Coordinates of C-alpha atoms in Angstrom, one line a residue:
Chain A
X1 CA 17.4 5.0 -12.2
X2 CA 17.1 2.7 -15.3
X3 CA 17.2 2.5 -18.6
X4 CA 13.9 4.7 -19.4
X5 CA 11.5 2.4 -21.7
X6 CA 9.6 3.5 -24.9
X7 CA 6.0 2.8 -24.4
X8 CA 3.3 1.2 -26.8
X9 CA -0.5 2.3 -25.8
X10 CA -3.0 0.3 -27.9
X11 CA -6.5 0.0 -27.6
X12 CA -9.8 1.5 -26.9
X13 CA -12.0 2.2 -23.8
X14 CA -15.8 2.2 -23.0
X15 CA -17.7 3.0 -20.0
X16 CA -20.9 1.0 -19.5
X17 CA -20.7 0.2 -23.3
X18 CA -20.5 3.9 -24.3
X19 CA -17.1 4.4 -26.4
X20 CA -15.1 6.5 -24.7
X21 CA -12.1 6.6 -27.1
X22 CA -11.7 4.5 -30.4
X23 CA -9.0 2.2 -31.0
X24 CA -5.8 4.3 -30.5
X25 CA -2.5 3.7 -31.3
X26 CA 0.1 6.3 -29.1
X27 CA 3.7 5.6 -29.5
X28 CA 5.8 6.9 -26.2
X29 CA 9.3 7.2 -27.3
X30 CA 12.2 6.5 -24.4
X31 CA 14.4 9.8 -23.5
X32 CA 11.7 12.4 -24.8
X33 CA 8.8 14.2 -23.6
X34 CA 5.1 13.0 -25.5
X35 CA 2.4 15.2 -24.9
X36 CA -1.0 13.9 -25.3
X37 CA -3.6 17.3 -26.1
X38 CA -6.8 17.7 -26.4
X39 CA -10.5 19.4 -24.9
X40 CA -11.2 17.9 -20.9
X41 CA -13.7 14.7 -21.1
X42 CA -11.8 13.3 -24.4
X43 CA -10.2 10.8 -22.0
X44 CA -6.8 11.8 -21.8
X45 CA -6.3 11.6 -18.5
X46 CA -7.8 7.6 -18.8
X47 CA -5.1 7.2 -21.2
X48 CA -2.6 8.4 -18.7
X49 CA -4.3 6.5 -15.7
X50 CA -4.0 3.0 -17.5
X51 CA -0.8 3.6 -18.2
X52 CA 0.1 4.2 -14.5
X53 CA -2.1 1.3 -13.5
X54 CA -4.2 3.5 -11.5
X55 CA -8.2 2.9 -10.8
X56 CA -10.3 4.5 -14.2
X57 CA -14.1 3.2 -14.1
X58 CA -13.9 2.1 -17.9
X59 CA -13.3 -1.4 -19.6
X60 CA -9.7 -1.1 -21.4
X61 CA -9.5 -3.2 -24.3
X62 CA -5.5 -3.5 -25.4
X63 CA -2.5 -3.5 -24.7
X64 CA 0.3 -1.0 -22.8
X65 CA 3.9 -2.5 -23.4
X66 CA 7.2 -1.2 -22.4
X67 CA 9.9 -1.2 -25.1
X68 CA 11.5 -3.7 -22.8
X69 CA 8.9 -6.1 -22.5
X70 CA 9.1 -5.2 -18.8
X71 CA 6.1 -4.3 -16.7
X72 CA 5.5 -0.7 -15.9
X73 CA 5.0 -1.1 -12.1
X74 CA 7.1 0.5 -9.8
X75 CA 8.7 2.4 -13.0
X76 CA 6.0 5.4 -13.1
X77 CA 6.0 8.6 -11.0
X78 CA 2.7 10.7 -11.2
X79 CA 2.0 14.2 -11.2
X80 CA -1.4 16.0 -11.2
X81 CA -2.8 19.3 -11.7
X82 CA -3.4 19.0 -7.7
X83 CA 0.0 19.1 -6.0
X84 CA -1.1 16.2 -3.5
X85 CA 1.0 17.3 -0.9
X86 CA -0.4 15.8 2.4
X87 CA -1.0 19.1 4.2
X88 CA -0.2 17.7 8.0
X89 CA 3.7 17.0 7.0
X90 CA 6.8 19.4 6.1
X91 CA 8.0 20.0 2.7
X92 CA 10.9 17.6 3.9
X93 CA 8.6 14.7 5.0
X94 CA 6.4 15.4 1.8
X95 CA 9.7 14.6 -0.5
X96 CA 10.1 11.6 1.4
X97 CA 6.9 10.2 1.7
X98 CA 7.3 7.5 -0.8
X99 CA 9.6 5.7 1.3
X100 CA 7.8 5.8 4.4
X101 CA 4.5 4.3 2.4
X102 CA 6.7 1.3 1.4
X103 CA 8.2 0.9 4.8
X104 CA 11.9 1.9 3.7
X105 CA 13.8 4.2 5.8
X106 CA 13.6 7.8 4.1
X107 CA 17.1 9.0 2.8
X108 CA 17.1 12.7 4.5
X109 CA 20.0 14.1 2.8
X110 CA 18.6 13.3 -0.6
X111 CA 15.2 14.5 -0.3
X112 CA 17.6 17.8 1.1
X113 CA 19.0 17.4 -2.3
X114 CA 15.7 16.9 -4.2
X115 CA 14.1 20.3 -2.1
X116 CA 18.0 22.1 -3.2
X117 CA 17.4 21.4 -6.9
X118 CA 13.9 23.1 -7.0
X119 CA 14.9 25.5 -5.4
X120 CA 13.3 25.5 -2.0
X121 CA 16.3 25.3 0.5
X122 CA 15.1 26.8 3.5
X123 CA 11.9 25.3 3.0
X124 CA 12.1 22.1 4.4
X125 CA 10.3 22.3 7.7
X126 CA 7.4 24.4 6.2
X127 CA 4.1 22.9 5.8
X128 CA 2.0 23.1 2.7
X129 CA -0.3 25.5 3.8
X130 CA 2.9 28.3 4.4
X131 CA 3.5 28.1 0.3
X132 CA 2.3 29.8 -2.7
X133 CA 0.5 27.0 -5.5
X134 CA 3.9 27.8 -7.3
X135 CA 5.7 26.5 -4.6
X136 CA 3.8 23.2 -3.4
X137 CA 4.2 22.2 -7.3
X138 CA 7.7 22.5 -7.0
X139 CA 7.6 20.6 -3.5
X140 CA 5.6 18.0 -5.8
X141 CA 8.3 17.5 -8.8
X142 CA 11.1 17.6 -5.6
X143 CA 9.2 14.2 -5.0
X144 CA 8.9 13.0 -7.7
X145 CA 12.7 13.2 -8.6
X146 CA 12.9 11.6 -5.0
X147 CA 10.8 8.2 -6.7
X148 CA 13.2 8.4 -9.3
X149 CA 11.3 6.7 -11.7
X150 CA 12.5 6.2 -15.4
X151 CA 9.0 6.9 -16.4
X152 CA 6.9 10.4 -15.6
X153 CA 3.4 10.6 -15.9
X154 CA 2.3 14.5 -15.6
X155 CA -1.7 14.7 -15.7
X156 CA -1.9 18.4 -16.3
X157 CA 0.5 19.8 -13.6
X158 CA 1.0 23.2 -14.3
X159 CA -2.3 24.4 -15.7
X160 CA -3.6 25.8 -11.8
X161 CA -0.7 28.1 -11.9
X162 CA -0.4 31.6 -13.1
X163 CA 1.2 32.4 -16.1
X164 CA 4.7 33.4 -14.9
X165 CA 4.6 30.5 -12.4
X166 CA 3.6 28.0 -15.0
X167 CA 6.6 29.1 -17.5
X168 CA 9.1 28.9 -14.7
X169 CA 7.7 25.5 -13.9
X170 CA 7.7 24.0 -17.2
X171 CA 11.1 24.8 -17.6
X172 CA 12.1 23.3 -14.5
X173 CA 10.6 20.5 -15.4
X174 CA 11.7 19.9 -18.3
X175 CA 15.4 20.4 -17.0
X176 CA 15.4 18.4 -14.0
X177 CA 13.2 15.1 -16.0
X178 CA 15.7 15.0 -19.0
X179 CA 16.5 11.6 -20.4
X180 CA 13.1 10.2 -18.5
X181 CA 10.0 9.3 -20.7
X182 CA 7.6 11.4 -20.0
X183 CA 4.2 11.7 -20.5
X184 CA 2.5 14.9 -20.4
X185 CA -1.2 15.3 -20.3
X186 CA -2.8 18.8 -21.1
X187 CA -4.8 21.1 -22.7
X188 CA -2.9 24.3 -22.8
X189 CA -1.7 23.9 -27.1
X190 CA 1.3 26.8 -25.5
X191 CA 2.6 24.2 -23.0
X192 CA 2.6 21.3 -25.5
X193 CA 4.4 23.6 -27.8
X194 CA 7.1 24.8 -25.6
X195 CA 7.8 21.3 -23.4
X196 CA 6.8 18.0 -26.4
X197 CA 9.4 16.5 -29.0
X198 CA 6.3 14.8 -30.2
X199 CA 3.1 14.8 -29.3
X200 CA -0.9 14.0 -30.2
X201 CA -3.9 16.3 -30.2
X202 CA -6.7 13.5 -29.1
X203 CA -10.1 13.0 -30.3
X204 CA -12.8 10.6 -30.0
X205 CA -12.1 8.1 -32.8
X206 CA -8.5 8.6 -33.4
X207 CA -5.1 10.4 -32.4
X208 CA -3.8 13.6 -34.8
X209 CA -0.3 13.7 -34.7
X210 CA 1.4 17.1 -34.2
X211 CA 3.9 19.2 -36.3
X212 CA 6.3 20.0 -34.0
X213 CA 8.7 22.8 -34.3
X214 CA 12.4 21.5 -35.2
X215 CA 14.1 22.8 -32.0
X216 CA 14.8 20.4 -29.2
X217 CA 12.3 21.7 -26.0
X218 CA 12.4 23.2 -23.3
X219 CA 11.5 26.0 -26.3
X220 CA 11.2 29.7 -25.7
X221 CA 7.9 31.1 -25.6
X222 CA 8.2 33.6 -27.9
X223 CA 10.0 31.4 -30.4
X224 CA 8.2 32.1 -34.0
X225 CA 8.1 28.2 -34.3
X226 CA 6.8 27.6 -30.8
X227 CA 4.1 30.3 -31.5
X228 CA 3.5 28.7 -35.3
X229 CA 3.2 25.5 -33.5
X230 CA 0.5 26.4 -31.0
X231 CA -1.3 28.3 -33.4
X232 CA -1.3 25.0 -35.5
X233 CA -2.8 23.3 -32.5
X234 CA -5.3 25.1 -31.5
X235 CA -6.8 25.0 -34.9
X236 CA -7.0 21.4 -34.6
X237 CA -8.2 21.3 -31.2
X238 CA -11.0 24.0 -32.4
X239 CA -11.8 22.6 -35.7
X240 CA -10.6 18.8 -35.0
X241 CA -8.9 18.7 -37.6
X242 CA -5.4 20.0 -39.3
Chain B
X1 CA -16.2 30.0 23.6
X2 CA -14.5 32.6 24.7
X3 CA -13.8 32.5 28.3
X4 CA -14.7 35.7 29.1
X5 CA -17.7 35.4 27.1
X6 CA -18.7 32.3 29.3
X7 CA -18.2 34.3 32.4
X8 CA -20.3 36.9 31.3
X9 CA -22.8 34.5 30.8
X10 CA -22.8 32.6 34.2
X11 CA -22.3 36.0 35.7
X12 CA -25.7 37.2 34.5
X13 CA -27.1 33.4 34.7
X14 CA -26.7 33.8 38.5
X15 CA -28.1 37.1 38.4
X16 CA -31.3 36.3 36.4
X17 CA -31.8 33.4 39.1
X18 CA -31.6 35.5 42.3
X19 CA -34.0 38.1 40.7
X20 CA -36.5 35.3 40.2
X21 CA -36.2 34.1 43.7
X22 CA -36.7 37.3 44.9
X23 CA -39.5 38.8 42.8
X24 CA -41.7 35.4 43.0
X25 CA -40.8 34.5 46.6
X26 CA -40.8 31.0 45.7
X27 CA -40.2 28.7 48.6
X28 CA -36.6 27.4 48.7
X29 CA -37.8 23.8 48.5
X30 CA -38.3 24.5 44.6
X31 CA -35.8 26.9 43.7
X32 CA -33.6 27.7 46.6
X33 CA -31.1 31.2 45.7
X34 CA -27.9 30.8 44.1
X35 CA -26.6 32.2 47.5
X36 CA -28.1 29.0 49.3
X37 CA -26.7 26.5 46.6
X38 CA -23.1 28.2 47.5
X39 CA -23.7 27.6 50.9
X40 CA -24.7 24.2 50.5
X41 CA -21.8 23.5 47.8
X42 CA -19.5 25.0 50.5
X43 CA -21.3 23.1 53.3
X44 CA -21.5 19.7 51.8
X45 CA -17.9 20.0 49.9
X46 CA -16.6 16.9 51.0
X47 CA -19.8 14.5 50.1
X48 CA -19.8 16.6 46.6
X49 CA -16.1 15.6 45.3
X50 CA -16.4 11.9 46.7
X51 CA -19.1 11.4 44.3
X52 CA -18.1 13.8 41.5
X53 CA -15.0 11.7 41.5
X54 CA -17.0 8.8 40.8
X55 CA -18.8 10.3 37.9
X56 CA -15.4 11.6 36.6
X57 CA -14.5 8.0 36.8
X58 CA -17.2 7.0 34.8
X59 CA -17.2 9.4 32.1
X60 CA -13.3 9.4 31.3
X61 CA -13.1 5.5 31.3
X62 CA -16.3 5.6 28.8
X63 CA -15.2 8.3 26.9
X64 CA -11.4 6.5 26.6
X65 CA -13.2 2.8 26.0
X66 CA -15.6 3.9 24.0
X67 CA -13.3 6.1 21.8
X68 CA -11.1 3.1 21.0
X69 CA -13.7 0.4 20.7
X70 CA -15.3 3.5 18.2
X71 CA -11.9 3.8 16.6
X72 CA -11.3 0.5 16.0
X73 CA -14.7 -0.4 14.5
X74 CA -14.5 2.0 11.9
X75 CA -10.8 1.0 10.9
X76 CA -12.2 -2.3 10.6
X77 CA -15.2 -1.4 8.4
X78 CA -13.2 0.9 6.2
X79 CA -10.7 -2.1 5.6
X80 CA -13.2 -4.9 4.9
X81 CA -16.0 -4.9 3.0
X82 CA -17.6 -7.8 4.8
X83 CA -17.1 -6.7 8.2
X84 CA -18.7 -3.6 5.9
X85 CA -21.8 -5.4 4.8
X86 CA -22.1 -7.6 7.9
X87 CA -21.4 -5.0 10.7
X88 CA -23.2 -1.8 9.5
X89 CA -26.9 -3.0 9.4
X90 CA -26.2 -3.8 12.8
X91 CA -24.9 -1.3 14.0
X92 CA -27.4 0.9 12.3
X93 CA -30.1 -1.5 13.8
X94 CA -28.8 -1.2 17.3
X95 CA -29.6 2.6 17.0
X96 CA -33.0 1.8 16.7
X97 CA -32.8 0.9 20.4
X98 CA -32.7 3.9 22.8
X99 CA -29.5 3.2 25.2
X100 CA -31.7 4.7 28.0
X101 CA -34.1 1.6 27.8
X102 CA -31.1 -0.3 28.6
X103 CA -29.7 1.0 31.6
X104 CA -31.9 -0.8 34.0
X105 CA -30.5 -4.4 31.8
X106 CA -27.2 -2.8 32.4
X107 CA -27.6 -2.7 36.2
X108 CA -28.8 -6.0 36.3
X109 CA -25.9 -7.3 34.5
X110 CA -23.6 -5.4 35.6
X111 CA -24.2 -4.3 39.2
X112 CA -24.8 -1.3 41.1
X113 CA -20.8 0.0 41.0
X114 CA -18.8 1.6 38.2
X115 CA -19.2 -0.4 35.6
X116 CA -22.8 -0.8 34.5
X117 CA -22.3 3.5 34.3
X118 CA -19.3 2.7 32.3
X119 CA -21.2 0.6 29.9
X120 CA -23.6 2.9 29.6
X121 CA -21.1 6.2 28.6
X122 CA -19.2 3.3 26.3
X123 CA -22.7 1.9 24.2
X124 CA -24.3 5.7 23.6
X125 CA -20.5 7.5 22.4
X126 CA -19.9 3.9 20.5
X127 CA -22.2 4.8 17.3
X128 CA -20.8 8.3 16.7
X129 CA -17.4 8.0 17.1
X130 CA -17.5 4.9 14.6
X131 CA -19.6 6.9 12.3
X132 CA -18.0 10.3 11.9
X133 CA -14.5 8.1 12.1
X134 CA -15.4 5.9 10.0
X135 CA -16.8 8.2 7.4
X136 CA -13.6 10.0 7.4
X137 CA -11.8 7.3 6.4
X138 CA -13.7 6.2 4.1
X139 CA -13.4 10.1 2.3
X140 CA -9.8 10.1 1.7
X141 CA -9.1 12.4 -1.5
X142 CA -8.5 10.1 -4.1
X143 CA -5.7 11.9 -5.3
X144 CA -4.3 10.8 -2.2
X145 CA -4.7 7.3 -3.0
X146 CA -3.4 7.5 -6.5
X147 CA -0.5 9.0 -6.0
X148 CA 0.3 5.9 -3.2
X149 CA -0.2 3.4 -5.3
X150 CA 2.0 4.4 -8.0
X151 CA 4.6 5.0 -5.2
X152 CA 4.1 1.3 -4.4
X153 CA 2.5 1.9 -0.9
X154 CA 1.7 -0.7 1.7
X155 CA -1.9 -1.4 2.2
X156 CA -1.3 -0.8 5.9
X157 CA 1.2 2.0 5.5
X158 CA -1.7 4.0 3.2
X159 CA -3.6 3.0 5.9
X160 CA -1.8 5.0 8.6
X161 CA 0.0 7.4 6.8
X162 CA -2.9 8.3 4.8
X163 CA -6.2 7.7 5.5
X164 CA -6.2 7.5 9.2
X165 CA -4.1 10.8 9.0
X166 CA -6.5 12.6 7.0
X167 CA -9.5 11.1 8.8
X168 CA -8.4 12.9 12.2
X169 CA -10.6 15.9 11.6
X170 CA -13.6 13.7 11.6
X171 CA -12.4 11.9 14.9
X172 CA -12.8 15.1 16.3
X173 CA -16.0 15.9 15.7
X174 CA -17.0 12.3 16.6
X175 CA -14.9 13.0 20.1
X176 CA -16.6 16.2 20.4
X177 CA -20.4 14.5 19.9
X178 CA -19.2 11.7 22.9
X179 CA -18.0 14.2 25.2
X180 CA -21.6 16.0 25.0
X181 CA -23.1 12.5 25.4
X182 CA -21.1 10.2 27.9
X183 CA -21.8 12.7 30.9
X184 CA -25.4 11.9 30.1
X185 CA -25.0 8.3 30.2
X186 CA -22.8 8.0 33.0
X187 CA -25.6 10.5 35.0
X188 CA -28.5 8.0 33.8
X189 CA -26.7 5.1 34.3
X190 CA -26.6 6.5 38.2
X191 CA -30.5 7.2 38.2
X192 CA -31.5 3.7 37.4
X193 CA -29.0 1.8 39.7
X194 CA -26.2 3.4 42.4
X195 CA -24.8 4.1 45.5
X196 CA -22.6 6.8 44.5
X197 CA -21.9 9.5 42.2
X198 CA -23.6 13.0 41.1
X199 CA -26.6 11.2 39.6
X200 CA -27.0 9.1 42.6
X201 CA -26.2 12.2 45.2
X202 CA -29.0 14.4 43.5
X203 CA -31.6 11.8 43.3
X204 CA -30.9 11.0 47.4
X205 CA -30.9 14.9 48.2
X206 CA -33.8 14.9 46.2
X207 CA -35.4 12.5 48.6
X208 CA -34.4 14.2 51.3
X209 CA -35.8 17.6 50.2
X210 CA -32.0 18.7 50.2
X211 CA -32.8 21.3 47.2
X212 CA -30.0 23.2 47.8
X213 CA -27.8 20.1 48.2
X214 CA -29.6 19.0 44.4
X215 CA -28.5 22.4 43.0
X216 CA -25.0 22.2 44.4
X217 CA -24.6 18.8 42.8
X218 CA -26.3 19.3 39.8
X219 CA -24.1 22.8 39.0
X220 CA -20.8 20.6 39.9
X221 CA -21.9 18.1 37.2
X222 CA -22.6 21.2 34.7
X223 CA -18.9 22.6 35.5
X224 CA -17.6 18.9 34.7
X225 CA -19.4 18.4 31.7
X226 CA -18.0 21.8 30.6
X227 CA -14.9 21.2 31.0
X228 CA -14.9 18.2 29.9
X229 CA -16.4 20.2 26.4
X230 CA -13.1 22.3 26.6
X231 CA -10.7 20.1 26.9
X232 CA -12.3 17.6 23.9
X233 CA -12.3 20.4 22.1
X234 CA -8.8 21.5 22.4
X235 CA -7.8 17.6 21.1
X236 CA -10.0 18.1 18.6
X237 CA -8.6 21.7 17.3
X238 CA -5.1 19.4 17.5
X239 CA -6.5 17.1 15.4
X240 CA -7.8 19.4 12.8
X241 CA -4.9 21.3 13.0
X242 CA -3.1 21.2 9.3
X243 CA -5.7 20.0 7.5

């Protein structure tokens, strides 16, 4: 993997003329986790879209620059709230699907590796369909450590799991995409809390910075800062304002 | 179906038949027994599988020609737009024509063997196996798509990986539609224009006043279409299968 970038999101976005967001300004450092809150429909997950080049339906005016200056192609690995696994291959042949998609031969022993480190050895010749939604999200972030990509976008990953689930994931997550800048898109104020060294609660005409507690994440649930912090947030995502 | 279901139901089929027979006396010209149609089927075994053969003939090849000309179409118009906007009106048009009216073009074209039958099986399974295929592929979750292109995927690798992959189901039913519909092509195909096969064997025992020699044919061509039913359905179930 390289060097993971910092990235600069400026601008604003429409649809048919209709503002969807005003001009924004959201500062991505390199190494850390950002988390980008706020209500569904505020256009979060646009933010998150541009930024990983994918297909949105709005007119983008600005600008998204890596701190190197380089593009952000073939630097971003996505993860959504649907795990995206294609249901007709093995958790092994899921890991390794990027390869296949660009032609390369698939490197077996490290999607092995990838399945090892979330814990699903034993897995590998299952198909979706045999695993719990817990599961399949782990089989997800086994391939996205395959892509090894210095930059992770996560479009609201964990929020269709249960409660337990989603606390195991998020710390699993946040251990095995250390050092990569991610991006994390939700609207659970717990999980921003728990998984952001800085983050944004997002509303139509501008981004609120959050008060983050002073621990490094992955922080503990019941931490009294994590649980000042989230109380902090949802009174701005309630009110819209801190 | 469940297979003992379906024997059940032929069982009793027969049953209901030879009461009628036997309760309205009718003469065996118009409905001969099923006992008589055995007879015949026994009697006439060796006329009866030279010209099923021909209608198996006729069906597979339509069925496997017509499936791939299908398949291809629809890759095609789910990869170009213009063969999209050019191709679909059409083929929507050509719909508007019934492919019965046809066959009697087809025989003139084509000629009184195999092929003009052929044709015929290949022209009426064309339309839905393009259409149910093609509308697969043009459904792939777009979550699907997403997470490709991020992974820098080949056009033609999210083609086949992807989109063809998830589109199978769809095939299936499309597949499924043909197999009820070639047999019927084939069949008419044999009415306008033959000298051999089921079509062409009932219509001359017809002529003949061969009743029981029509009935023997006809349930031959009823067994083949069924299995032919079974055994498209079983690739379709593959098809589906993990999805």
């Amino acid at each position: 993997m390289n060097a993971a970038p910092g990235i600069s999101f400026a601008g604003k976005a429409s649809i048919d003329g209709t503002a969807l967001f005003a001009p924004i300004t959201l500062k991505i450092p390199a190494h850390q986790w950002t988390c980008l809150l706020g209500p569904s429909g505020i256009g979060k997950s646009t933010v998150l879209r541009l930024i990983a080049g994918l297909e949105t339906y709005v007119d983008f005016n600005g600008d998204i620059i890596a701190s190197d200056a380089q593009p952000l192609t073939d630097r971003v690995a996505y993860m959504a709230q649907n795990d995206l696994l294609f249901p007709w291959l093995s958790v092994a042949d899921n890991v390794a699907i990027g390869a296949r998609l660009r032609g390369e031969n698939p490197d077996t022993e490290r999607a092995m590796k990838m399945i090892a480190r979330v814990g699903l050895s034993g897995h590998e010749g299952k198909k979706p369909a045999a695993l719990s939604g817990g599961q399949r999200q782990r089989v997800a972030l086994a391939r996205t450590l395959m892509e090894n990509r210095p930059v992770i976008l996560l479009d609201e990953p964990f929020s269709a799991l249960d409660a337990k689930t989603r606390a195991e994931m998020q710390e699993l997550a946040a251990e095995l995409l250390v050092n990569r800048t991610v991006l994390l898109v939700t609207h659970d104020p717990a999980e921003a809390a728990r998984l952001a060294h800085s983050g944004y609660v997002m509303q139509p005409d501008q981004l609120i910075p959050m008060d983050m507690p002073t621990t490094l994440p992955v922080r503990s649930i019941d931490d009294p800062q994590t649980i000042t912090t989230q109380g902090a947030l949802f009174h701005i995502l309630r009110t819209g304002a801190q | 179906m469940n297979w003992k279901h379906g024997i059940v139901s032929a069982v009793a089929l027969i049953i209901v038949w030879q009461a009628v027979v036997i309760m309205t006396g009718v003469q065996s010209f118009i409905l001969p027994s099923p006992l008589k149609v055995a007879k015949a089927l026994w009697f006439y075994r060796d006329l009866i599988a030279e010209h099923a053969w021909i209608t198996i003939v006729e069906v597979l090849l339509g069925m496997v020609i017509g499936a791939v000309l299908g398949i291809l179409t629809a890759i095609h118009l789910a990869t170009s737009a213009a063969a999209r906007a050019i191709l679909r009106p059409i083929l929507v048009f050509s719909q508007a024509v019934p492919v019965f009216a046809l066959a009697p073009i087809l025989v003139l074209w084509f000629g009184y063997g195999i092929w003009s039958k052929i044709i015929m099986a290949v022209l009426i399974i064309y339309f839905p196996v393009t259409s149910a295929f093609f509308d697969g592929l043009m459904k792939t979750p777009a979550g699907y798509l997403d997470l490709a292109k991020t992974m820098g995927a080949t056009r033609a690798r999210t083609l086949w990986h992807i989109r063809f992959k998830s589109a199978l189901p769809s095939l299936g039913s499309g597949l499924r539609l043909a197999a009820v519909y070639a047999p019927i092509g084939a069949v008419i195909g044999e009415w306008v224009g033959a000298s051999k096969g089921l079509g062409y064997l009932m219509l001359l025992a017809n002529g003949r006043v061969k009743i029981d020699l029509m009935f023997a044919a006809l349930i031959v061509l009823a067994v083949l279409t069924v299995c032919l039913h079974l055994s498209v359905d079983i690739l379709a179930r593959k098809l589906a299968k993990d999805h």
